[in-house]
Amino acid sequence: MNIEKTQNAAELEIKVRGRLDTATAPQLEAELKESLSGIEKLILDFAELDYLSSAGLRVLLSAQKTMNKQGEMVVRGINETIAEIFEVTGFCDILTIE
Amino acid sequence: MIKIEHLRKEYPNATPLKDVCVEINKDDVITIIGPSGTGKSTLIRCLNQLDPPTSGKVWVDGECITDKNCDISKIRRKMGMVFQSFNLFNHMTIIENIMAAPVDLLKKSSQQAYDDGMELLRTVGLAEKAFNYPDELSGGQKQRVAIARTLAMEPEIVLFDEPTSALDPEMVGEVEAVIRDLAKKGLTMMIVTHDMRFAREVSNRVFYMDEGGVYEDGTPQQIFDDPQKENTKRFIKRIKIFEKLITSRDFDFIKFNNDLDEFARKNLVPKKSLYRLRTVFEELCTQIIIPELEKDFVLSFQAEYSQKEETVTAAIRYSGKEFNPMDSGNFLSVSLAENASESICHSYSGEDEFTNTVTVKVK
């Protein structure tokens, strides 16, 4: 997995490439924990995300909870497979998907 | 006609034949199939002593040809051999290639050898090429000449070692047609082949070779439509197996996934199936089962991909008390695993080494 961050004032965009799974989810979790202070808009760009497991979903859920308190979170660029995962787990009702 | 008893062939680094015991009857057309390296070619090379066996006995018409005192050239006259790579003499014309052995060894007159040779060339459809040189022929034509040359020695059995595997695909048919004709005429033959369609058509018996011997022996219908033994089934359905044992919670997850990728790449598993198989492993094993197991656990993950049916199944086996991952209450992982699968079944047997088995049919 590869994470690329772009911050513009209180807006943070994180591009995640590769697999977000048991092995890599802690890395994204740590990255978010470090970066979310003072952020009002979080954009997660998943255009190049190949694989997403429950470990990754838990990190998204936790980020969504944090952002609910301080602003908004948007997930962008998901492919068909990731969309299906959001659908079957009910995450499409929790997340804002663009 | 031929009886093989406890045939064994050892090389310094491998033992392709451990214990072969079979009988070959007159008029049998036997195709020998099986994975690479299971001794198919070695078996026929041991039969005519091109590769002397390490131990065991071969009887031909009541004569023990593995006996030291046996006249092996006499036996070889009874057993013709057709190789992958034709082995024709390039400096001789086609008809000379065919006449050489009957004149030298069978002591036929040149006229007789010529007449018989021309007749054989007609049989394989190449009479008009009698005065050409091998280099002027295509691969398929050369192999047909090689078959005619073998038949010129009037063998009682012909051994074919992958007769079409060195040919361009468009030439396979003409050589197979010649072999099919010979089968109809009642010539006893043993044919090593990778072509299952041809094996089914041409033979009355199929030897599936594996584990150092003739693993299963049956009619083409038995072997191809209703194989009885596990390895035969896997081979016929072209089932590829991925298997891993996990004995620690800190197992190398990244390596596991890389190995799974490599398995999928090598065996042409469709991307979607690989994605779902990965989900099944991660959600059921990593997220649910492994955290539940006691300290000294063993978990076996086995995935089977049938190239013929393009289906993936997975079997997860583990020790310990009865535990069905679908009842774990881990809603997220259960729903992802369910979404990736057509069915997930758990069974428990207190008597087995792996007490729990979860069988998953991947979507």
Coordinates of C-alpha atoms in Angstrom, one line a residue:
Chain A
M1 CA 0.0 0.0 0.0
N2 CA 1.1 3.5 -0.7
I3 CA -0.3 6.7 0.9
E4 CA 0.0 10.1 -0.6
K5 CA -1.1 13.2 1.3
T6 CA -2.0 16.7 0.0
Q7 CA -3.0 19.3 2.5
N8 CA -4.6 22.6 1.6
A9 CA -5.4 24.7 4.8
A10 CA -8.0 22.6 6.7
E11 CA -8.6 20.3 3.7
L12 CA -6.7 17.0 3.6
E13 CA -6.7 14.7 0.6
I14 CA -5.3 11.2 1.1
K15 CA -4.7 9.0 -1.9
V16 CA -4.5 5.3 -1.1
R17 CA -3.0 2.9 -3.6
G18 CA -2.8 -0.9 -3.5
R19 CA -4.3 -3.1 -0.8
L20 CA -5.9 -1.9 2.4
D21 CA -5.9 -5.1 4.4
T22 CA -4.9 -6.7 7.8
A23 CA -1.2 -5.9 7.1
T24 CA -1.6 -2.3 5.8
A25 CA -4.7 -0.9 7.7
P26 CA -2.6 -0.1 10.8
Q27 CA -0.4 2.1 8.6
L28 CA -3.4 4.2 7.4
E29 CA -4.8 4.3 10.9
A30 CA -1.5 5.8 12.2
E31 CA -1.4 8.2 9.4
L32 CA -4.9 9.5 10.0
K33 CA -4.3 9.7 13.8
E34 CA -1.3 12.0 13.1
S35 CA -2.9 14.2 10.5
L36 CA -6.6 14.8 11.4
S37 CA -6.0 17.5 14.0
G38 CA -7.5 20.8 12.8
I39 CA -8.8 19.2 9.6
E40 CA -12.3 20.1 8.5
K41 CA -12.6 18.2 5.3
L42 CA -11.0 14.8 4.7
I43 CA -11.0 13.4 1.1
L44 CA -10.1 9.8 0.7
D45 CA -9.1 9.1 -3.0
F46 CA -9.6 5.3 -3.6
A47 CA -9.2 5.4 -7.4
E48 CA -6.2 3.2 -7.2
L49 CA -7.3 1.1 -4.3
D50 CA -7.2 -2.6 -5.4
Y51 CA -8.4 -4.4 -2.4
L52 CA -10.3 -3.6 0.8
S53 CA -10.9 -5.9 3.7
S54 CA -12.8 -5.5 7.0
A55 CA -9.6 -4.3 8.6
G56 CA -9.6 -1.3 6.2
L57 CA -13.3 -0.7 6.8
R58 CA -12.7 -0.4 10.5
V59 CA -10.2 2.3 9.9
L60 CA -12.7 4.1 7.7
L61 CA -15.3 3.9 10.3
S62 CA -13.1 5.3 12.9
A63 CA -12.0 8.2 10.6
Q64 CA -15.7 8.9 9.8
K65 CA -16.4 9.1 13.6
T66 CA -13.6 11.6 14.1
M67 CA -14.6 13.7 11.1
N68 CA -18.3 13.8 12.2
K69 CA -17.1 15.8 15.2
Q70 CA -14.9 18.2 13.3
G71 CA -16.1 18.5 9.7
E72 CA -16.8 16.1 6.9
M73 CA -15.3 13.1 5.1
V74 CA -15.7 12.2 1.5
V75 CA -14.6 9.0 -0.3
R76 CA -13.9 9.4 -3.9
G77 CA -13.1 7.3 -7.1
I78 CA -14.1 3.9 -5.9
N79 CA -14.2 1.0 -8.4
E80 CA -17.0 -1.5 -8.8
T81 CA -15.6 -4.1 -6.4
I82 CA -15.1 -1.5 -3.6
A83 CA -18.6 -0.2 -4.2
E84 CA -19.9 -3.7 -3.8
I85 CA -18.1 -4.0 -0.4
F86 CA -19.6 -0.7 0.8
E87 CA -23.0 -2.0 -0.3
V88 CA -23.0 -5.4 1.4
T89 CA -21.5 -4.0 4.6
G90 CA -23.9 -1.1 4.8
F91 CA -21.0 1.4 4.6
C92 CA -22.7 3.2 1.7
D93 CA -25.1 4.5 4.3
I94 CA -22.4 5.7 6.7
L95 CA -19.9 7.2 4.3
T96 CA -20.3 10.1 1.8
I97 CA -19.3 8.6 -1.5
E98 CA -18.7 10.8 -4.5
Chain B
M1 CA 2.1 -60.1 -24.0
I2 CA 4.2 -57.8 -21.6
K3 CA 4.3 -58.2 -17.9
I4 CA 5.9 -55.7 -15.7
E5 CA 6.8 -56.6 -12.2
H6 CA 8.0 -54.2 -9.5
L7 CA 9.8 -52.0 -12.0
R8 CA 11.9 -49.3 -10.4
K9 CA 14.1 -46.7 -12.0
E10 CA 16.4 -44.4 -10.0
Y11 CA 18.4 -41.5 -11.2
P12 CA 21.0 -39.8 -8.9
N13 CA 18.4 -37.0 -8.1
A14 CA 15.1 -38.6 -8.7
T15 CA 13.2 -41.9 -8.7
P16 CA 10.5 -41.5 -11.4
L17 CA 9.4 -45.1 -11.1
K18 CA 9.1 -46.7 -7.7
D19 CA 7.1 -49.8 -8.2
V20 CA 5.3 -50.4 -11.5
C21 CA 3.3 -53.6 -11.8
V22 CA 1.1 -54.0 -14.9
E23 CA 0.3 -56.3 -17.7
I24 CA -0.2 -55.3 -21.4
N25 CA -2.3 -57.6 -23.5
K26 CA -2.0 -58.2 -27.3
D27 CA -4.0 -55.6 -29.3
D28 CA -4.0 -53.1 -26.3
V29 CA -3.7 -49.5 -27.3
I30 CA -2.6 -47.8 -24.1
T31 CA -2.1 -44.1 -23.7
I32 CA 0.0 -43.0 -20.8
I33 CA -1.0 -39.7 -19.3
G34 CA 0.0 -37.8 -16.1
P35 CA 1.8 -34.7 -14.8
S36 CA 5.3 -33.9 -15.9
G37 CA 8.0 -35.9 -14.2
T38 CA 5.9 -38.9 -13.3
G39 CA 8.0 -41.3 -15.3
K40 CA 5.8 -41.7 -18.4
S41 CA 8.6 -41.6 -20.9
T42 CA 10.9 -43.4 -18.5
L43 CA 8.5 -46.3 -18.4
I44 CA 8.5 -46.9 -22.1
R45 CA 12.3 -46.4 -22.3
C46 CA 12.7 -49.0 -19.5
L47 CA 10.5 -51.4 -21.5
N48 CA 12.8 -51.6 -24.5
Q49 CA 15.9 -51.2 -22.3
L50 CA 17.0 -47.8 -23.8
D51 CA 17.1 -46.9 -20.1
P52 CA 17.8 -50.1 -18.1
P53 CA 15.6 -50.2 -15.0
T54 CA 17.3 -50.2 -11.6
S55 CA 15.3 -53.2 -10.5
G56 CA 12.2 -55.3 -11.3
K57 CA 11.4 -57.5 -14.2
V58 CA 9.9 -57.2 -17.6
W59 CA 8.5 -60.2 -19.4
V60 CA 7.8 -60.1 -23.2
D61 CA 6.0 -63.2 -24.5
G62 CA 7.2 -65.2 -21.6
E63 CA 10.8 -64.2 -21.9
C64 CA 12.4 -62.1 -19.1
I65 CA 14.1 -59.2 -20.9
T66 CA 15.6 -57.8 -17.8
D67 CA 17.6 -61.0 -17.4
K68 CA 21.3 -60.4 -18.1
N69 CA 21.5 -63.2 -20.6
C70 CA 18.6 -62.0 -22.7
D71 CA 19.3 -61.0 -26.3
I72 CA 18.1 -57.5 -26.1
S73 CA 18.5 -56.7 -29.9
K74 CA 16.0 -59.5 -30.6
I75 CA 13.6 -58.0 -28.1
R76 CA 14.0 -54.5 -29.6
R77 CA 13.0 -55.9 -32.9
K78 CA 9.7 -56.9 -31.4
M79 CA 9.3 -53.4 -29.8
G80 CA 9.5 -50.4 -32.1
M81 CA 9.9 -47.0 -30.8
V82 CA 8.8 -43.6 -32.2
F83 CA 10.5 -40.6 -30.6
Q84 CA 9.5 -37.0 -30.2
S85 CA 12.3 -35.9 -32.5
F86 CA 12.0 -38.3 -35.5
N87 CA 15.7 -39.3 -35.6
L88 CA 15.8 -39.8 -39.4
F89 CA 19.2 -40.1 -41.2
N90 CA 19.4 -36.8 -43.1
H91 CA 21.9 -38.1 -45.7
M92 CA 19.6 -40.9 -46.8
T93 CA 16.4 -40.6 -48.9
I94 CA 13.1 -41.4 -47.2
I95 CA 12.9 -44.9 -48.8
E96 CA 16.5 -45.6 -47.8
N97 CA 15.7 -44.6 -44.2
I98 CA 13.0 -47.1 -44.2
M99 CA 14.9 -49.9 -46.0
A100 CA 18.1 -49.7 -43.9
A101 CA 17.0 -51.7 -40.8
P102 CA 15.0 -54.4 -42.6
V103 CA 18.0 -55.1 -44.9
D104 CA 20.6 -55.0 -42.2
L105 CA 18.8 -56.7 -39.4
L106 CA 15.9 -58.7 -40.9
K107 CA 18.2 -59.7 -43.8
K108 CA 15.5 -58.8 -46.3
S109 CA 16.5 -58.4 -50.0
S110 CA 16.8 -54.8 -51.2
Q111 CA 13.8 -55.4 -53.5
Q112 CA 11.7 -56.9 -50.7
A113 CA 12.6 -54.0 -48.4
Y114 CA 11.9 -51.5 -51.1
D115 CA 8.5 -53.0 -51.9
D116 CA 7.5 -53.3 -48.3
G117 CA 8.8 -49.8 -47.6
M118 CA 6.8 -48.3 -50.5
E119 CA 3.7 -50.0 -49.1
L120 CA 4.3 -48.5 -45.7
L121 CA 4.8 -45.1 -47.2
R122 CA 1.5 -45.5 -48.9
T123 CA -0.1 -46.3 -45.6
V124 CA 1.2 -43.1 -44.0
G125 CA 0.3 -41.1 -47.2
L126 CA 3.9 -40.3 -48.3
A127 CA 4.7 -42.6 -51.2
E128 CA 5.4 -39.6 -53.4
K129 CA 8.1 -38.4 -51.1
A130 CA 10.1 -41.7 -51.3
F131 CA 13.1 -40.1 -53.0
N132 CA 13.1 -36.9 -51.1
Y133 CA 15.5 -36.2 -48.2
P134 CA 14.2 -35.6 -44.7
D135 CA 15.2 -31.9 -44.8
E136 CA 12.7 -31.5 -47.6
L137 CA 9.8 -32.7 -45.4
S138 CA 7.7 -30.9 -42.8
G139 CA 7.8 -32.0 -39.2
G140 CA 4.5 -33.9 -39.5
Q141 CA 5.7 -35.7 -42.6
K142 CA 9.0 -36.6 -41.0
Q143 CA 7.2 -38.1 -38.0
R144 CA 5.0 -40.1 -40.4
V145 CA 8.2 -41.4 -42.1
A146 CA 9.6 -42.3 -38.6
I147 CA 6.4 -44.3 -37.9
A148 CA 6.7 -46.1 -41.3
R149 CA 10.4 -46.8 -40.5
T150 CA 9.5 -48.3 -37.2
L151 CA 6.8 -50.5 -38.8
A152 CA 9.3 -51.7 -41.4
M153 CA 10.8 -53.8 -38.6
E154 CA 7.5 -55.6 -38.2
P155 CA 7.3 -55.0 -34.5
E156 CA 4.7 -56.6 -32.3
I157 CA 4.3 -53.5 -30.2
V158 CA 5.2 -49.9 -30.9
L159 CA 6.1 -47.5 -28.2
F160 CA 5.4 -43.8 -28.9
D161 CA 7.2 -41.2 -26.8
E162 CA 5.1 -38.0 -27.2
P163 CA 5.0 -38.4 -31.0
T164 CA 3.3 -35.0 -31.6
S165 CA 4.8 -32.7 -29.0
A166 CA 7.6 -31.4 -31.2
L167 CA 5.2 -30.6 -34.0
D168 CA 3.6 -27.4 -35.0
P169 CA -0.1 -27.5 -34.1
E170 CA -1.3 -27.8 -37.7
M171 CA 0.8 -31.0 -38.2
V172 CA -0.5 -32.8 -35.1
G173 CA -3.6 -34.0 -36.9
E174 CA -1.9 -35.9 -39.7
V175 CA 0.3 -37.8 -37.3
E176 CA -2.6 -38.6 -35.0
A177 CA -4.6 -39.9 -38.0
V178 CA -1.8 -42.4 -38.9
I179 CA -1.6 -43.6 -35.3
R180 CA -5.4 -43.9 -35.2
D181 CA -5.3 -46.1 -38.4
L182 CA -2.7 -48.3 -36.8
A183 CA -4.9 -48.7 -33.7
K184 CA -7.8 -49.8 -36.0
K185 CA -5.6 -52.4 -37.6
G186 CA -5.0 -54.0 -34.2
L187 CA -1.4 -53.0 -33.6
T188 CA -0.4 -53.1 -30.0
M189 CA 0.8 -49.7 -28.9
M190 CA 1.7 -47.7 -25.9
I191 CA 1.6 -43.9 -26.4
V192 CA 2.8 -41.2 -24.0
T193 CA 0.8 -38.1 -24.7
H194 CA -0.4 -34.9 -23.2
D195 CA -3.3 -34.7 -25.5
M196 CA -6.4 -35.9 -23.6
R197 CA -8.7 -35.7 -26.5
F198 CA -6.5 -38.0 -28.6
A199 CA -6.0 -40.4 -25.6
R200 CA -9.7 -40.7 -25.2
E201 CA -10.2 -41.4 -28.9
V202 CA -7.4 -43.8 -29.7
S203 CA -6.9 -46.0 -26.7
N204 CA -8.8 -48.9 -25.1
R205 CA -6.8 -48.4 -21.8
V206 CA -5.4 -45.4 -20.1
F207 CA -2.5 -45.4 -17.6
Y208 CA -2.6 -42.4 -15.4
M209 CA 0.9 -42.2 -13.9
D210 CA 1.7 -40.5 -10.6
E211 CA 3.4 -41.2 -7.3
G212 CA 6.0 -43.4 -9.0
G213 CA 3.8 -45.8 -10.7
V214 CA 0.6 -46.5 -12.7
Y215 CA -1.7 -44.7 -10.3
E216 CA -4.9 -45.6 -12.0
D217 CA -5.5 -48.0 -15.0
G218 CA -8.9 -48.0 -16.8
T219 CA -10.8 -47.5 -20.0
P220 CA -10.9 -44.0 -21.3
Q221 CA -14.5 -43.7 -20.1
Q222 CA -13.4 -44.7 -16.5
I223 CA -10.4 -42.4 -16.4
F224 CA -11.8 -39.3 -18.1
D225 CA -15.4 -39.5 -17.0
D226 CA -15.3 -41.2 -13.7
P227 CA -11.8 -41.3 -12.2
Q228 CA -11.8 -43.1 -8.8
K229 CA -8.6 -41.8 -7.2
E230 CA -7.9 -38.3 -5.9
N231 CA -4.8 -37.4 -8.0
T232 CA -6.5 -38.6 -11.2
K233 CA -9.6 -36.5 -10.5
R234 CA -7.4 -33.5 -9.9
F235 CA -5.4 -34.0 -13.1
I236 CA -8.5 -34.7 -15.3
K237 CA -10.3 -31.7 -13.9
R238 CA -7.1 -29.7 -14.1
I239 CA -7.3 -28.8 -10.5
K240 CA -4.5 -26.7 -9.2
I241 CA -3.9 -26.7 -5.4
F242 CA -2.6 -23.9 -3.2
E243 CA -1.9 -25.1 0.4
K244 CA -0.5 -23.4 3.4
L245 CA -0.1 -24.4 7.1
I246 CA -0.3 -21.6 9.6
T247 CA 1.0 -22.2 13.1
S248 CA 1.4 -18.7 14.6
R249 CA -0.7 -15.6 14.9
D250 CA 2.3 -13.7 13.7
F251 CA 2.5 -15.6 10.4
D252 CA 3.8 -13.7 7.4
F253 CA 0.5 -12.3 6.0
I254 CA 2.3 -10.4 3.2
K255 CA 4.2 -13.5 2.0
F256 CA 1.0 -15.5 2.1
N257 CA -0.7 -13.0 -0.2
N258 CA 2.3 -12.9 -2.5
D259 CA 2.3 -16.7 -2.7
L260 CA -1.5 -16.6 -3.4
D261 CA -0.9 -14.0 -6.2
E262 CA 1.8 -16.2 -7.7
F263 CA -0.4 -19.3 -7.6
A264 CA -3.2 -17.3 -9.3
R265 CA -0.9 -15.9 -12.0
K266 CA 0.7 -19.3 -12.8
N267 CA -2.7 -21.1 -13.0
L268 CA -4.6 -18.3 -14.8
V269 CA -7.1 -17.9 -11.9
P270 CA -9.5 -15.0 -12.9
K271 CA -8.9 -11.7 -11.1
K272 CA -12.3 -11.7 -9.5
S273 CA -12.0 -15.2 -8.1
L274 CA -8.6 -14.3 -6.7
Y275 CA -10.1 -11.2 -5.0
R276 CA -12.8 -13.3 -3.5
L277 CA -10.5 -16.1 -2.4
R278 CA -8.3 -13.5 -0.7
T279 CA -11.4 -12.1 1.1
V280 CA -12.4 -15.6 2.3
F281 CA -8.9 -16.1 3.7
E282 CA -8.5 -12.7 5.3
E283 CA -12.0 -12.5 6.8
L284 CA -12.5 -16.1 7.9
C285 CA -8.9 -17.0 8.9
T286 CA -7.2 -13.8 9.8
Q287 CA -10.1 -11.9 11.3
I288 CA -12.2 -14.6 12.9
I289 CA -10.6 -18.1 13.3
I290 CA -7.0 -17.4 14.1
P291 CA -7.7 -15.0 17.0
E292 CA -10.0 -17.6 18.5
L293 CA -7.6 -20.5 18.4
E294 CA -5.5 -21.6 21.4
K295 CA -1.7 -20.9 21.5
D296 CA -0.4 -24.1 19.8
F297 CA -2.7 -24.2 16.8
V298 CA -2.4 -25.6 13.3
L299 CA -4.5 -24.2 10.6
S300 CA -4.5 -25.5 7.1
F301 CA -5.7 -23.4 4.2
Q302 CA -6.2 -25.2 0.9
A303 CA -7.6 -23.7 -2.2
E304 CA -8.4 -25.7 -5.3
Y305 CA -8.9 -24.1 -8.7
S306 CA -10.4 -26.2 -11.5
Q307 CA -9.2 -24.8 -14.8
K308 CA -11.7 -27.0 -16.6
E309 CA -14.7 -25.7 -14.6
E310 CA -13.2 -22.4 -13.6
T311 CA -14.3 -22.8 -10.0
V312 CA -12.5 -22.1 -6.8
T313 CA -13.1 -23.9 -3.5
A314 CA -11.3 -23.5 -0.3
A315 CA -11.0 -25.8 2.7
I316 CA -10.0 -24.3 6.1
R317 CA -9.1 -26.9 8.7
Y318 CA -8.1 -26.2 12.3
S319 CA -7.7 -27.9 15.6
G320 CA -9.3 -27.1 18.9
K321 CA -12.9 -27.0 20.2
E322 CA -15.9 -26.7 18.0
F323 CA -16.0 -23.2 16.4
N324 CA -18.1 -22.1 13.5
P325 CA -16.7 -18.7 12.2
M326 CA -20.2 -17.8 10.8
D327 CA -21.5 -17.8 14.4
S328 CA -18.7 -15.5 15.7
G329 CA -20.7 -12.3 15.8
N330 CA -18.1 -10.5 13.7
F331 CA -20.7 -9.0 11.5
L332 CA -18.3 -7.2 9.2
S333 CA -16.1 -10.1 8.4
V334 CA -19.0 -12.6 8.1
S335 CA -20.8 -10.4 5.6
L336 CA -17.7 -9.9 3.5
A337 CA -16.9 -13.6 3.5
E338 CA -20.6 -14.4 2.6
N339 CA -20.5 -11.9 -0.2
A340 CA -17.4 -13.6 -1.7
S341 CA -18.9 -17.1 -1.5
E342 CA -21.7 -19.2 -2.9
S343 CA -21.7 -21.4 0.2
I344 CA -19.8 -21.7 3.5
C345 CA -20.2 -25.0 5.5
H346 CA -18.7 -25.8 8.8
S347 CA -18.3 -29.3 10.2
Y348 CA -16.8 -30.7 13.4
S349 CA -15.3 -34.1 14.1
G350 CA -13.7 -34.7 17.5
E351 CA -11.7 -37.7 16.1
D352 CA -9.7 -36.0 13.4
E353 CA -6.4 -34.2 13.7
F354 CA -8.2 -31.1 12.4
T355 CA -11.4 -31.1 14.3
N356 CA -13.0 -28.2 12.5
T357 CA -13.5 -28.0 8.7
V358 CA -14.9 -25.0 6.8
T359 CA -15.6 -25.6 3.2
V360 CA -16.1 -22.6 1.0
K361 CA -17.3 -22.5 -2.6
V362 CA -16.0 -19.2 -3.8
K363 CA -18.2 -17.1 -6.1

